[in-house]
PDB file of C-alpha atoms in Angstrom:
ATOM      1  CA  UNK A  12      -5.835  29.093  -2.673  1.00  0.00           C
ATOM      2  CA  UNK A  13      -9.123  27.173  -2.597  1.00  0.00           C
ATOM      3  CA  UNK A  14      -9.167  23.791  -0.939  1.00  0.00           C
ATOM      4  CA  UNK A  15      -8.931  20.851  -3.289  1.00  0.00           C
ATOM      5  CA  UNK A  16     -11.560  18.198  -3.953  1.00  0.00           C
ATOM      6  CA  UNK A  17      -9.716  14.892  -3.700  1.00  0.00           C
ATOM      7  CA  UNK A  18     -10.850  11.371  -4.629  1.00  0.00           C
ATOM      8  CA  UNK A  19      -9.251   8.497  -2.720  1.00  0.00           C
ATOM      9  CA  UNK A  20     -10.128   5.100  -4.210  1.00  0.00           C
ATOM     10  CA  UNK A  21      -9.768   2.302  -1.692  1.00  0.00           C
ATOM     11  CA  UNK A  22     -10.256   5.084   0.843  1.00  0.00           C
ATOM     12  CA  UNK A  23     -11.797   2.827   3.509  1.00  0.00           C
ATOM     13  CA  UNK A  24      -8.807   0.495   3.413  1.00  0.00           C
ATOM     14  CA  UNK A  25      -5.815   0.429   5.724  1.00  0.00           C
ATOM     15  CA  UNK A  26      -3.630   3.020   3.956  1.00  0.00           C
ATOM     16  CA  UNK A  27      -6.538   4.855   2.318  1.00  0.00           C
ATOM     17  CA  UNK A  28      -8.272   5.645   5.615  1.00  0.00           C
ATOM     18  CA  UNK A  29      -5.086   7.148   7.069  1.00  0.00           C
ATOM     19  CA  UNK A  30      -4.643   9.216   3.886  1.00  0.00           C
ATOM     20  CA  UNK A  31      -8.259  10.494   4.047  1.00  0.00           C
ATOM     21  CA  UNK A  32      -7.768  11.447   7.681  1.00  0.00           C
ATOM     22  CA  UNK A  33      -4.554  13.344   6.951  1.00  0.00           C
ATOM     23  CA  UNK A  34      -6.006  15.223   3.955  1.00  0.00           C
ATOM     24  CA  UNK A  35      -9.099  16.254   5.942  1.00  0.00           C
ATOM     25  CA  UNK A  36      -6.799  17.750   8.589  1.00  0.00           C
ATOM     26  CA  UNK A  37      -5.222  19.802   5.793  1.00  0.00           C
ATOM     27  CA  UNK A  38      -8.661  21.264   5.037  1.00  0.00           C
ATOM     28  CA  UNK A  39      -9.256  19.340   1.805  1.00  0.00           C
ATOM     29  CA  UNK A  40     -12.635  17.987   0.653  1.00  0.00           C
ATOM     30  CA  UNK A  41     -12.485  14.192   0.431  1.00  0.00           C
ATOM     31  CA  UNK A  42     -14.469  11.731  -1.662  1.00  0.00           C
ATOM     32  CA  UNK A  43     -13.687   8.287  -0.234  1.00  0.00           C
ATOM     33  CA  UNK A  44     -14.569   5.539  -2.704  1.00  0.00           C
ATOM     34  CA  UNK A  45     -14.552   1.845  -1.720  1.00  0.00           C
ATOM     35  CA  UNK A  46     -16.390  -1.393  -2.536  1.00  0.00           C
ATOM     36  CA  UNK A  47     -15.595  -2.811   0.937  1.00  0.00           C
ATOM     37  CA  UNK A  48     -14.010  -6.037  -0.295  1.00  0.00           C
ATOM     38  CA  UNK A  49     -11.082  -5.505   2.072  1.00  0.00           C
ATOM     39  CA  UNK A  50     -11.861  -1.954   3.220  1.00  0.00           C
ATOM     40  CA  UNK A  51     -14.190  -1.345   6.171  1.00  0.00           C
ATOM     41  CA  UNK A  52     -16.594   1.377   7.259  1.00  0.00           C
ATOM     42  CA  UNK A  53     -15.069   0.996  10.722  1.00  0.00           C
ATOM     43  CA  UNK A  54     -11.833   2.472   9.334  1.00  0.00           C
ATOM     44  CA  UNK A  55     -13.566   5.735   8.434  1.00  0.00           C
ATOM     45  CA  UNK A  56     -16.537   5.885  10.849  1.00  0.00           C
ATOM     46  CA  UNK A  57     -14.745   8.581  12.878  1.00  0.00           C
ATOM     47  CA  UNK A  58     -14.666  10.721   9.707  1.00  0.00           C
ATOM     48  CA  UNK A  59     -18.336  10.280   8.738  1.00  0.00           C
ATOM     49  CA  UNK A  60     -19.608  13.406  10.490  1.00  0.00           C
ATOM     50  CA  UNK A  61     -16.886  15.603   9.052  1.00  0.00           C
ATOM     51  CA  UNK A  62     -18.572  18.153   6.739  1.00  0.00           C
ATOM     52  CA  UNK A  63     -15.891  17.724   4.058  1.00  0.00           C
ATOM     53  CA  UNK A  64     -15.952  13.901   3.980  1.00  0.00           C
ATOM     54  CA  UNK A  65     -18.150  11.827   1.681  1.00  0.00           C
ATOM     55  CA  UNK A  66     -18.178   8.018   1.470  1.00  0.00           C
ATOM     56  CA  UNK A  67     -19.138   6.438  -1.853  1.00  0.00           C
ATOM     57  CA  UNK A  68     -19.743   2.704  -2.220  1.00  0.00           C
ATOM     58  CA  UNK A  69     -18.438   1.908  -5.681  1.00  0.00           C
ATOM     59  CA  UNK A  70     -16.164  -0.546  -7.491  1.00  0.00           C
ATOM     60  CA  UNK A  71     -13.443   1.036  -9.656  1.00  0.00           C
ATOM     61  CA  UNK A  72     -13.974  -1.741 -12.227  1.00  0.00           C
ATOM     62  CA  UNK A  73     -17.070   0.296 -13.216  1.00  0.00           C
ATOM     63  CA  UNK A  74     -16.728   3.871 -14.529  1.00  0.00           C
ATOM     64  CA  UNK A  75     -17.876   6.789 -12.365  1.00  0.00           C
ATOM     65  CA  UNK A  76     -18.453  10.475 -13.120  1.00  0.00           C
ATOM     66  CA  UNK A  77     -17.141  12.905 -10.496  1.00  0.00           C
ATOM     67  CA  UNK A  78     -15.619  16.382 -10.412  1.00  0.00           C
ATOM     68  CA  UNK A  79     -12.269  16.338  -8.594  1.00  0.00           C
ATOM     69  CA  UNK A  80      -8.877  18.073  -8.594  1.00  0.00           C
ATOM     70  CA  UNK A  81      -6.738  15.107  -7.521  1.00  0.00           C
ATOM     71  CA  UNK A  82      -7.078  11.317  -7.487  1.00  0.00           C
ATOM     72  CA  UNK A  83      -5.181   8.872  -5.292  1.00  0.00           C
ATOM     73  CA  UNK A  84      -5.776   5.443  -6.855  1.00  0.00           C
ATOM     74  CA  UNK A  85      -5.294   3.002  -3.967  1.00  0.00           C
ATOM     75  CA  UNK A  86      -8.098   0.550  -4.807  1.00  0.00           C
ATOM     76  CA  UNK A  87      -6.858  -3.055  -4.906  1.00  0.00           C
ATOM     77  CA  UNK A  88      -6.547  -5.875  -2.364  1.00  0.00           C
ATOM     78  CA  UNK A  89      -2.871  -5.899  -1.372  1.00  0.00           C
ATOM     79  CA  UNK A  90      -2.339  -9.057   0.681  1.00  0.00           C
ATOM     80  CA  UNK A  91      -1.811 -12.481  -0.950  1.00  0.00           C
ATOM     81  CA  UNK A  92      -4.753 -13.985   0.988  1.00  0.00           C
ATOM     82  CA  UNK A  93      -7.120 -11.376  -0.410  1.00  0.00           C
ATOM     83  CA  UNK A  94      -5.768 -10.882  -3.915  1.00  0.00           C
ATOM     84  CA  UNK A  95      -5.549 -14.634  -4.577  1.00  0.00           C
ATOM     85  CA  UNK A  96      -9.115 -15.174  -3.316  1.00  0.00           C
ATOM     86  CA  UNK A  97     -10.436 -13.931  -6.681  1.00  0.00           C
ATOM     87  CA  UNK A  98      -7.409 -13.502  -8.901  1.00  0.00           C
ATOM     88  CA  UNK A  99      -9.360 -12.443 -12.009  1.00  0.00           C
ATOM     89  CA  UNK A 100     -11.135  -9.748 -10.012  1.00  0.00           C
ATOM     90  CA  UNK A 101      -7.746  -8.570  -8.693  1.00  0.00           C
ATOM     91  CA  UNK A 102      -6.382  -8.175 -12.222  1.00  0.00           C
ATOM     92  CA  UNK A 103      -9.560  -6.354 -13.270  1.00  0.00           C
ATOM     93  CA  UNK A 104      -9.282  -3.990 -10.300  1.00  0.00           C
ATOM     94  CA  UNK A 105      -5.688  -3.106 -11.186  1.00  0.00           C
ATOM     95  CA  UNK A 106      -6.191  -2.763 -14.944  1.00  0.00           C
ATOM     96  CA  UNK A 107      -9.819  -1.667 -15.472  1.00  0.00           C
ATOM     97  CA  UNK A 108      -9.639   0.402 -12.282  1.00  0.00           C
ATOM     98  CA  UNK A 109      -6.582   2.211 -13.637  1.00  0.00           C
ATOM     99  CA  UNK A 110      -8.274   2.777 -17.005  1.00  0.00           C
ATOM    100  CA  UNK A 111     -11.428   4.172 -15.394  1.00  0.00           C
ATOM    101  CA  UNK A 112      -9.533   6.483 -13.053  1.00  0.00           C
ATOM    102  CA  UNK A 113      -7.207   7.651 -15.835  1.00  0.00           C
ATOM    103  CA  UNK A 114     -10.245   8.381 -18.011  1.00  0.00           C
ATOM    104  CA  UNK A 115     -11.785  10.386 -15.185  1.00  0.00           C
ATOM    105  CA  UNK A 116      -8.540  12.292 -14.583  1.00  0.00           C
ATOM    106  CA  UNK A 117      -8.245  13.081 -18.290  1.00  0.00           C
ATOM    107  CA  UNK A 118     -11.837  14.379 -18.462  1.00  0.00           C
ATOM    108  CA  UNK A 119     -11.558  16.691 -15.440  1.00  0.00           C
ATOM    109  CA  UNK A 120      -7.821  17.468 -15.872  1.00  0.00           C
ATOM    110  CA  UNK A 121      -6.977  16.096 -12.419  1.00  0.00           C
ATOM    111  CA  UNK A 122      -3.565  15.023 -11.183  1.00  0.00           C
ATOM    112  CA  UNK A 123      -3.644  11.279 -10.528  1.00  0.00           C
ATOM    113  CA  UNK A 124      -1.374   9.181  -8.309  1.00  0.00           C
ATOM    114  CA  UNK A 125      -1.072   5.425  -8.738  1.00  0.00           C
ATOM    115  CA  UNK A 126      -0.315   3.325  -5.668  1.00  0.00           C
ATOM    116  CA  UNK A 127       1.946   0.758  -7.301  1.00  0.00           C
ATOM    117  CA  UNK A 128       3.929  -1.792  -5.331  1.00  0.00           C
ATOM    118  CA  UNK A 129       7.319  -3.294  -4.647  1.00  0.00           C
ATOM    119  CA  UNK A 130       5.811  -6.470  -6.121  1.00  0.00           C
ATOM    120  CA  UNK A 131       6.560  -5.063  -9.581  1.00  0.00           C
ATOM    121  CA  UNK A 132      10.154  -6.146  -8.825  1.00  0.00           C
ATOM    122  CA  UNK A 133       9.047  -9.762  -8.226  1.00  0.00           C
ATOM    123  CA  UNK A 134      11.710 -11.911  -6.575  1.00  0.00           C
ATOM    124  CA  UNK A 135      14.485  -9.366  -7.219  1.00  0.00           C
ATOM    125  CA  UNK A 136      17.906 -10.221  -8.587  1.00  0.00           C
ATOM    126  CA  UNK A 137      19.361  -6.894  -7.408  1.00  0.00           C
ATOM    127  CA  UNK A 138      19.444  -5.603  -3.843  1.00  0.00           C
ATOM    128  CA  UNK A 139      18.318  -3.083  -2.719  1.00  0.00           C
ATOM    129  CA  UNK A 140      15.734  -2.403  -5.413  1.00  0.00           C
ATOM    130  CA  UNK A 141      16.052   0.775  -7.475  1.00  0.00           C
ATOM    131  CA  UNK A 142      13.360   2.266  -9.678  1.00  0.00           C
ATOM    132  CA  UNK A 143      15.337   1.563 -12.862  1.00  0.00           C
ATOM    133  CA  UNK A 144      15.246  -2.199 -12.160  1.00  0.00           C
ATOM    134  CA  UNK A 145      12.719  -3.941 -14.419  1.00  0.00           C
ATOM    135  CA  UNK A 146      12.054  -6.818 -12.062  1.00  0.00           C
ATOM    136  CA  UNK A 147      12.005 -10.607 -12.038  1.00  0.00           C
ATOM    137  CA  UNK A 148       8.313 -11.487 -12.170  1.00  0.00           C
ATOM    138  CA  UNK A 149       6.541 -14.764 -12.907  1.00  0.00           C
ATOM    139  CA  UNK A 150       3.762 -13.854 -15.398  1.00  0.00           C
ATOM    140  CA  UNK A 151       1.595 -16.914 -14.674  1.00  0.00           C
ATOM    141  CA  UNK A 152       2.042 -17.793 -10.996  1.00  0.00           C
ATOM    142  CA  UNK A 153      -0.233 -17.467  -7.984  1.00  0.00           C
ATOM    143  CA  UNK A 154       0.909 -13.892  -7.327  1.00  0.00           C
ATOM    144  CA  UNK A 155       0.787 -12.789 -10.970  1.00  0.00           C
ATOM    145  CA  UNK A 156      -2.733 -11.338 -10.817  1.00  0.00           C
ATOM    146  CA  UNK A 157      -1.408  -8.698  -8.435  1.00  0.00           C
ATOM    147  CA  UNK A 158       2.200  -8.331  -9.637  1.00  0.00           C
ATOM    148  CA  UNK A 159       1.368  -8.145 -13.340  1.00  0.00           C
ATOM    149  CA  UNK A 160      -1.861  -6.214 -12.724  1.00  0.00           C
ATOM    150  CA  UNK A 161       0.148  -3.479 -11.012  1.00  0.00           C
ATOM    151  CA  UNK A 162       2.834  -3.571 -13.729  1.00  0.00           C
ATOM    152  CA  UNK A 163       0.154  -3.148 -16.404  1.00  0.00           C
ATOM    153  CA  UNK A 164      -1.390  -0.265 -14.434  1.00  0.00           C
ATOM    154  CA  UNK A 165       1.992   1.494 -14.460  1.00  0.00           C
ATOM    155  CA  UNK A 166       2.149   0.982 -18.242  1.00  0.00           C
ATOM    156  CA  UNK A 167      -1.290   2.572 -18.657  1.00  0.00           C
ATOM    157  CA  UNK A 168      -0.350   5.537 -16.473  1.00  0.00           C
ATOM    158  CA  UNK A 169       2.773   6.301 -18.488  1.00  0.00           C
ATOM    159  CA  UNK A 170       0.949   5.826 -21.793  1.00  0.00           C
ATOM    160  CA  UNK A 171      -1.759   8.312 -20.694  1.00  0.00           C
ATOM    161  CA  UNK A 172       1.038  10.693 -19.705  1.00  0.00           C
ATOM    162  CA  UNK A 173       2.782  10.371 -23.071  1.00  0.00           C
ATOM    163  CA  UNK A 174      -0.363  10.302 -25.234  1.00  0.00           C
ATOM    164  CA  UNK A 175      -2.605  12.781 -23.385  1.00  0.00           C
ATOM    165  CA  UNK A 176      -0.077  14.840 -21.328  1.00  0.00           C
ATOM    166  CA  UNK A 177      -1.894  13.690 -18.189  1.00  0.00           C
ATOM    167  CA  UNK A 178      -0.278  14.775 -14.916  1.00  0.00           C
ATOM    168  CA  UNK A 179       0.564  11.404 -13.310  1.00  0.00           C
ATOM    169  CA  UNK A 180       2.478  10.306 -10.223  1.00  0.00           C
ATOM    170  CA  UNK A 181       3.555   6.685  -9.653  1.00  0.00           C
ATOM    171  CA  UNK A 182       4.788   5.410  -6.283  1.00  0.00           C
ATOM    172  CA  UNK A 183       5.922   1.867  -5.474  1.00  0.00           C
ATOM    173  CA  UNK A 184       4.875   1.025  -1.935  1.00  0.00           C
ATOM    174  CA  UNK A 185       6.968  -1.402   0.097  1.00  0.00           C
ATOM    175  CA  UNK A 186       5.697  -3.308   3.165  1.00  0.00           C
ATOM    176  CA  UNK A 187       3.606  -0.925   5.244  1.00  0.00           C
ATOM    177  CA  UNK A 188       2.044  -1.600   8.630  1.00  0.00           C
ATOM    178  CA  UNK A 189       0.113   0.140  11.397  1.00  0.00           C
ATOM    179  CA  UNK A 190      -3.330   0.471  12.975  1.00  0.00           C
ATOM    180  CA  UNK A 191      -6.320  -0.519  10.791  1.00  0.00           C
ATOM    181  CA  UNK A 192      -4.479  -3.357   9.065  1.00  0.00           C
ATOM    182  CA  UNK A 193      -6.952  -6.145   8.387  1.00  0.00           C
ATOM    183  CA  UNK A 194      -6.415  -8.742  11.158  1.00  0.00           C
ATOM    184  CA  UNK A 195      -6.847 -11.639   8.702  1.00  0.00           C
ATOM    185  CA  UNK A 196      -4.931 -10.206   5.772  1.00  0.00           C
ATOM    186  CA  UNK A 197      -2.249 -12.892   6.000  1.00  0.00           C
ATOM    187  CA  UNK A 198       0.626 -10.410   5.986  1.00  0.00           C
ATOM    188  CA  UNK A 199       3.528 -10.956   8.284  1.00  0.00           C
ATOM    189  CA  UNK A 200       3.073  -8.083  10.769  1.00  0.00           C
ATOM    190  CA  UNK A 201      -0.656  -8.629  11.331  1.00  0.00           C
ATOM    191  CA  UNK A 202      -0.198 -12.431  11.347  1.00  0.00           C
ATOM    192  CA  UNK A 203       2.535 -12.370  13.981  1.00  0.00           C
ATOM    193  CA  UNK A 204       0.778  -9.864  16.235  1.00  0.00           C
ATOM    194  CA  UNK A 205      -2.574 -11.675  16.130  1.00  0.00           C
ATOM    195  CA  UNK A 206      -0.901 -15.041  16.744  1.00  0.00           C
ATOM    196  CA  UNK A 207       1.159 -13.660  19.623  1.00  0.00           C
ATOM    197  CA  UNK A 208      -1.796 -11.937  21.289  1.00  0.00           C
ATOM    198  CA  UNK A 209      -3.979 -15.064  21.076  1.00  0.00           C
ATOM    199  CA  UNK A 210      -1.241 -17.472  22.186  1.00  0.00           C
ATOM    200  CA  UNK A 211      -1.047 -19.347  18.878  1.00  0.00           C
ATOM    201  CA  UNK A 212       2.187 -20.570  17.338  1.00  0.00           C
ATOM    202  CA  UNK A 213       3.930 -17.917  15.223  1.00  0.00           C
ATOM    203  CA  UNK A 214       3.921 -19.202  11.636  1.00  0.00           C
ATOM    204  CA  UNK A 215       7.158 -18.554   9.749  1.00  0.00           C
ATOM    205  CA  UNK A 216       7.315 -19.608   6.095  1.00  0.00           C
ATOM    206  CA  UNK A 217      10.641 -20.935   4.815  1.00  0.00           C
ATOM    207  CA  UNK A 218      13.648 -20.690   7.139  1.00  0.00           C
ATOM    208  CA  UNK A 219      12.754 -17.167   8.315  1.00  0.00           C
ATOM    209  CA  UNK A 220      15.980 -15.691   6.953  1.00  0.00           C
ATOM    210  CA  UNK A 221      14.208 -13.936   4.077  1.00  0.00           C
ATOM    211  CA  UNK A 222      14.189 -10.164   4.650  1.00  0.00           C
ATOM    212  CA  UNK A 223      11.576  -7.417   4.533  1.00  0.00           C
ATOM    213  CA  UNK A 224      11.507  -3.686   5.183  1.00  0.00           C
ATOM    214  CA  UNK A 225       8.654  -2.282   7.261  1.00  0.00           C
ATOM    215  CA  UNK A 226       7.337   1.276   6.824  1.00  0.00           C
ATOM    216  CA  UNK A 227       4.932   2.760   9.375  1.00  0.00           C
ATOM    217  CA  UNK A 228       1.724   4.022   7.770  1.00  0.00           C
ATOM    218  CA  UNK A 229       2.114   7.669   8.911  1.00  0.00           C
ATOM    219  CA  UNK A 230       5.478   7.867   7.144  1.00  0.00           C
ATOM    220  CA  UNK A 231       3.991   6.398   3.979  1.00  0.00           C
ATOM    221  CA  UNK A 232       1.070   8.859   3.928  1.00  0.00           C
ATOM    222  CA  UNK A 233       3.523  11.771   4.084  1.00  0.00           C
ATOM    223  CA  UNK A 234       5.380  10.279   1.107  1.00  0.00           C
ATOM    224  CA  UNK A 235       2.159   9.963  -0.923  1.00  0.00           C
ATOM    225  CA  UNK A 236       1.156  13.571  -0.244  1.00  0.00           C
ATOM    226  CA  UNK A 237       4.649  14.904  -0.953  1.00  0.00           C
ATOM    227  CA  UNK A 238       4.667  13.006  -4.263  1.00  0.00           C
ATOM    228  CA  UNK A 239       1.261  14.364  -5.250  1.00  0.00           C
ATOM    229  CA  UNK A 240       2.502  17.916  -4.594  1.00  0.00           C
ATOM    230  CA  UNK A 241       5.458  17.618  -7.003  1.00  0.00           C
ATOM    231  CA  UNK A 242       5.533  19.614 -10.232  1.00  0.00           C
ATOM    232  CA  UNK A 243       3.999  18.066 -13.340  1.00  0.00           C
ATOM    233  CA  UNK A 244       7.366  17.226 -14.883  1.00  0.00           C
ATOM    234  CA  UNK A 245       8.143  14.692 -12.142  1.00  0.00           C
ATOM    235  CA  UNK A 246       6.126  11.500 -12.632  1.00  0.00           C
ATOM    236  CA  UNK A 247       8.148   8.856 -10.801  1.00  0.00           C
ATOM    237  CA  UNK A 248       8.109   5.940 -10.335  1.00  0.00           C
ATOM    238  CA  UNK A 249       9.367   6.476  -6.785  1.00  0.00           C
ATOM    239  CA  UNK A 250       9.995   3.841  -4.118  1.00  0.00           C
ATOM    240  CA  UNK A 251       8.300   4.550  -0.783  1.00  0.00           C
ATOM    241  CA  UNK A 252       9.387   2.284   2.049  1.00  0.00           C
ATOM    242  CA  UNK A 253      11.636   2.069   5.056  1.00  0.00           C
ATOM    243  CA  UNK A 254      15.155   0.941   4.078  1.00  0.00           C
ATOM    244  CA  UNK A 255      15.651  -0.744   7.460  1.00  0.00           C
ATOM    245  CA  UNK A 256      15.942  -4.479   6.703  1.00  0.00           C
ATOM    246  CA  UNK A 257      14.925  -7.284   9.061  1.00  0.00           C
ATOM    247  CA  UNK A 258      14.681 -11.043   8.728  1.00  0.00           C
ATOM    248  CA  UNK A 259      11.266 -12.595   9.307  1.00  0.00           C
ATOM    249  CA  UNK A 260      12.709 -14.389  12.337  1.00  0.00           C
ATOM    250  CA  UNK A 261      13.878 -11.084  13.815  1.00  0.00           C
ATOM    251  CA  UNK A 262      10.363  -9.694  13.411  1.00  0.00           C
ATOM    252  CA  UNK A 263       8.788 -12.804  14.985  1.00  0.00           C
ATOM    253  CA  UNK A 264      11.059 -12.624  18.021  1.00  0.00           C
ATOM    254  CA  UNK A 265      10.470  -8.880  18.419  1.00  0.00           C
ATOM    255  CA  UNK A 266       6.688  -9.350  18.356  1.00  0.00           C
ATOM    256  CA  UNK A 267       6.888 -12.183  20.930  1.00  0.00           C
ATOM    257  CA  UNK A 268       9.034  -9.985  23.168  1.00  0.00           C
ATOM    258  CA  UNK A 269       6.834  -6.872  22.837  1.00  0.00           C
ATOM    259  CA  UNK A 270       3.593  -8.779  23.514  1.00  0.00           C
ATOM    260  CA  UNK A 271       5.096 -10.884  26.336  1.00  0.00           C
ATOM    261  CA  UNK A 272       3.655 -13.864  24.491  1.00  0.00           C
ATOM    262  CA  UNK A 273       4.342 -17.531  25.210  1.00  0.00           C
ATOM    263  CA  UNK A 274       3.898 -18.361  21.517  1.00  0.00           C
ATOM    264  CA  UNK A 275       6.409 -20.709  19.891  1.00  0.00           C
ATOM    265  CA  UNK A 276       7.761 -20.280  16.349  1.00  0.00           C
ATOM    266  CA  UNK A 277       6.806 -22.983  13.836  1.00  0.00           C
ATOM    267  CA  UNK A 278       8.100 -23.299  10.276  1.00  0.00           C
ATOM    268  CA  UNK A 279       6.131 -24.052   7.092  1.00  0.00           C
ATOM    269  CA  UNK A 280       7.118 -24.319   3.401  1.00  0.00           C
ATOM    270  CA  UNK A 281       7.742 -21.048   1.550  1.00  0.00           C
ATOM    271  CA  UNK A 282       4.859 -20.104  -0.818  1.00  0.00           C
ATOM    272  CA  UNK A 283       5.453 -19.960  -4.577  1.00  0.00           C
ATOM    273  CA  UNK A 284       7.392 -16.895  -5.814  1.00  0.00           C
ATOM    274  CA  UNK A 285       7.763 -15.450  -2.308  1.00  0.00           C
ATOM    275  CA  UNK A 286      10.628 -12.918  -2.533  1.00  0.00           C
ATOM    276  CA  UNK A 287      13.818 -13.764  -0.635  1.00  0.00           C
ATOM    277  CA  UNK A 288      14.922 -10.138  -0.184  1.00  0.00           C
ATOM    278  CA  UNK A 289      12.986  -6.885  -0.235  1.00  0.00           C
ATOM    279  CA  UNK A 290      14.446  -3.486   0.574  1.00  0.00           C
ATOM    280  CA  UNK A 291      13.878  -0.172  -1.185  1.00  0.00           C
ATOM    281  CA  UNK A 292      16.540   2.171  -2.429  1.00  0.00           C
ATOM    282  CA  UNK A 293      14.867   5.494  -1.492  1.00  0.00           C
ATOM    283  CA  UNK A 294      17.498   7.838  -2.942  1.00  0.00           C
ATOM    284  CA  UNK A 295      14.998   9.392  -5.364  1.00  0.00           C
ATOM    285  CA  UNK A 296      12.355   9.919  -2.653  1.00  0.00           C
ATOM    286  CA  UNK A 297      14.965  11.536  -0.417  1.00  0.00           C
ATOM    287  CA  UNK A 298      16.281  13.797  -3.185  1.00  0.00           C
ATOM    288  CA  UNK A 299      13.062  14.758  -4.988  1.00  0.00           C
ATOM    289  CA  UNK A 300      10.473  14.618  -2.180  1.00  0.00           C
ATOM    290  CA  UNK A 301      12.742  15.398   0.752  1.00  0.00           C
ATOM    291  CA  UNK A 302      11.185  12.275   2.285  1.00  0.00           C
ATOM    292  CA  UNK A 303      12.695   9.936   4.848  1.00  0.00           C
ATOM    293  CA  UNK A 304      10.702   7.608   7.105  1.00  0.00           C
ATOM    294  CA  UNK A 305      11.147   8.563  10.758  1.00  0.00           C
ATOM    295  CA  UNK A 306       9.194   5.916  12.736  1.00  0.00           C
ATOM    296  CA  UNK A 307      11.441   3.093  13.957  1.00  0.00           C
ATOM    297  CA  UNK A 308      10.139  -0.486  13.878  1.00  0.00           C
ATOM    298  CA  UNK A 309       9.748  -0.830  17.650  1.00  0.00           C
ATOM    299  CA  UNK A 310       7.800   2.430  17.940  1.00  0.00           C
ATOM    300  CA  UNK A 311       5.491   1.481  15.059  1.00  0.00           C
ATOM    301  CA  UNK A 312       4.970  -2.060  16.336  1.00  0.00           C
ATOM    302  CA  UNK A 313       3.978  -0.713  19.756  1.00  0.00           C
ATOM    303  CA  UNK A 314       1.165   1.366  18.216  1.00  0.00           C
ATOM    304  CA  UNK A 315       0.094  -1.512  15.972  1.00  0.00           C
ATOM    305  CA  UNK A 316       0.007  -4.008  18.858  1.00  0.00           C
ATOM    306  CA  UNK A 317      -2.145  -1.593  20.891  1.00  0.00           C
ATOM    307  CA  UNK A 318      -4.588  -1.388  17.978  1.00  0.00           C
ATOM    308  CA  UNK A 319      -4.816  -5.179  17.580  1.00  0.00           C
ATOM    309  CA  UNK A 320      -5.442  -5.574  21.303  1.00  0.00           C
ATOM    310  CA  UNK A 321      -8.708  -3.676  20.768  1.00  0.00           C
ATOM    311  CA  UNK A 322      -9.680  -6.169  18.027  1.00  0.00           C
ATOM    312  CA  UNK A 323      -9.510  -9.226  20.265  1.00  0.00           C
TER     313      UNK A 323
END
């Protein structure tokens, strides 16, 4: 079977760059598309000389004509610091970006995967979160540009599937971490590691008892690829995340311990609509994709800390 030509939007971002790298190793031809708002050429510079890798500077808010077999639509700032910086642009990226990529997929008859998010569940009233839960989302808060943008993108994907028989895949990504995270993205893993390595106080919002689940990026990439390879009759949505659940305080203490830092923990008010609990039910991913994350938190943190040491 001939190798596939695959478009990865947001391909120079944290997750996108790892996905491009993995797909190249599988012998695929990769078009990496990014506008470099949060992505970085540094994330893919080691791929630049690969004969099957092409980097395209482009914003998914604008249409583009390409010939591809598969599309992974990852383009969108994913951390509150970045997506709240220009909230209207964030909503446009989610909604117009989805429309443009769906239009492209329809024209060339490509399979298209949408990187949705656990944020579609909002501040959940059920725990853990299953795919049949509709969520508890504030439609006009500070996080709404991202939460509702991603919810609308899911709507568009399923409407294209129903109306045009487009082969779609929808995954909901829970907290993911690893090398190439943006050091100033404001997310808890990168925040804690950078603060610990530079001797700053570790900033915990709220009382630190709110929980998160942390999936190492290599595990997530395998889930994305396994979802893309499913038959056309399986669309998702599917949760992809590590069901291991930790309080923010547990994470802070683990980072301090693993970096041998003298940082102290300080507490600040919880931001608006910040979820109290977040843990995926991955029963569908396990059953349909035969997927289970294998990297334990300590192992993943070790690799991530080593990466951030090179950034300082």
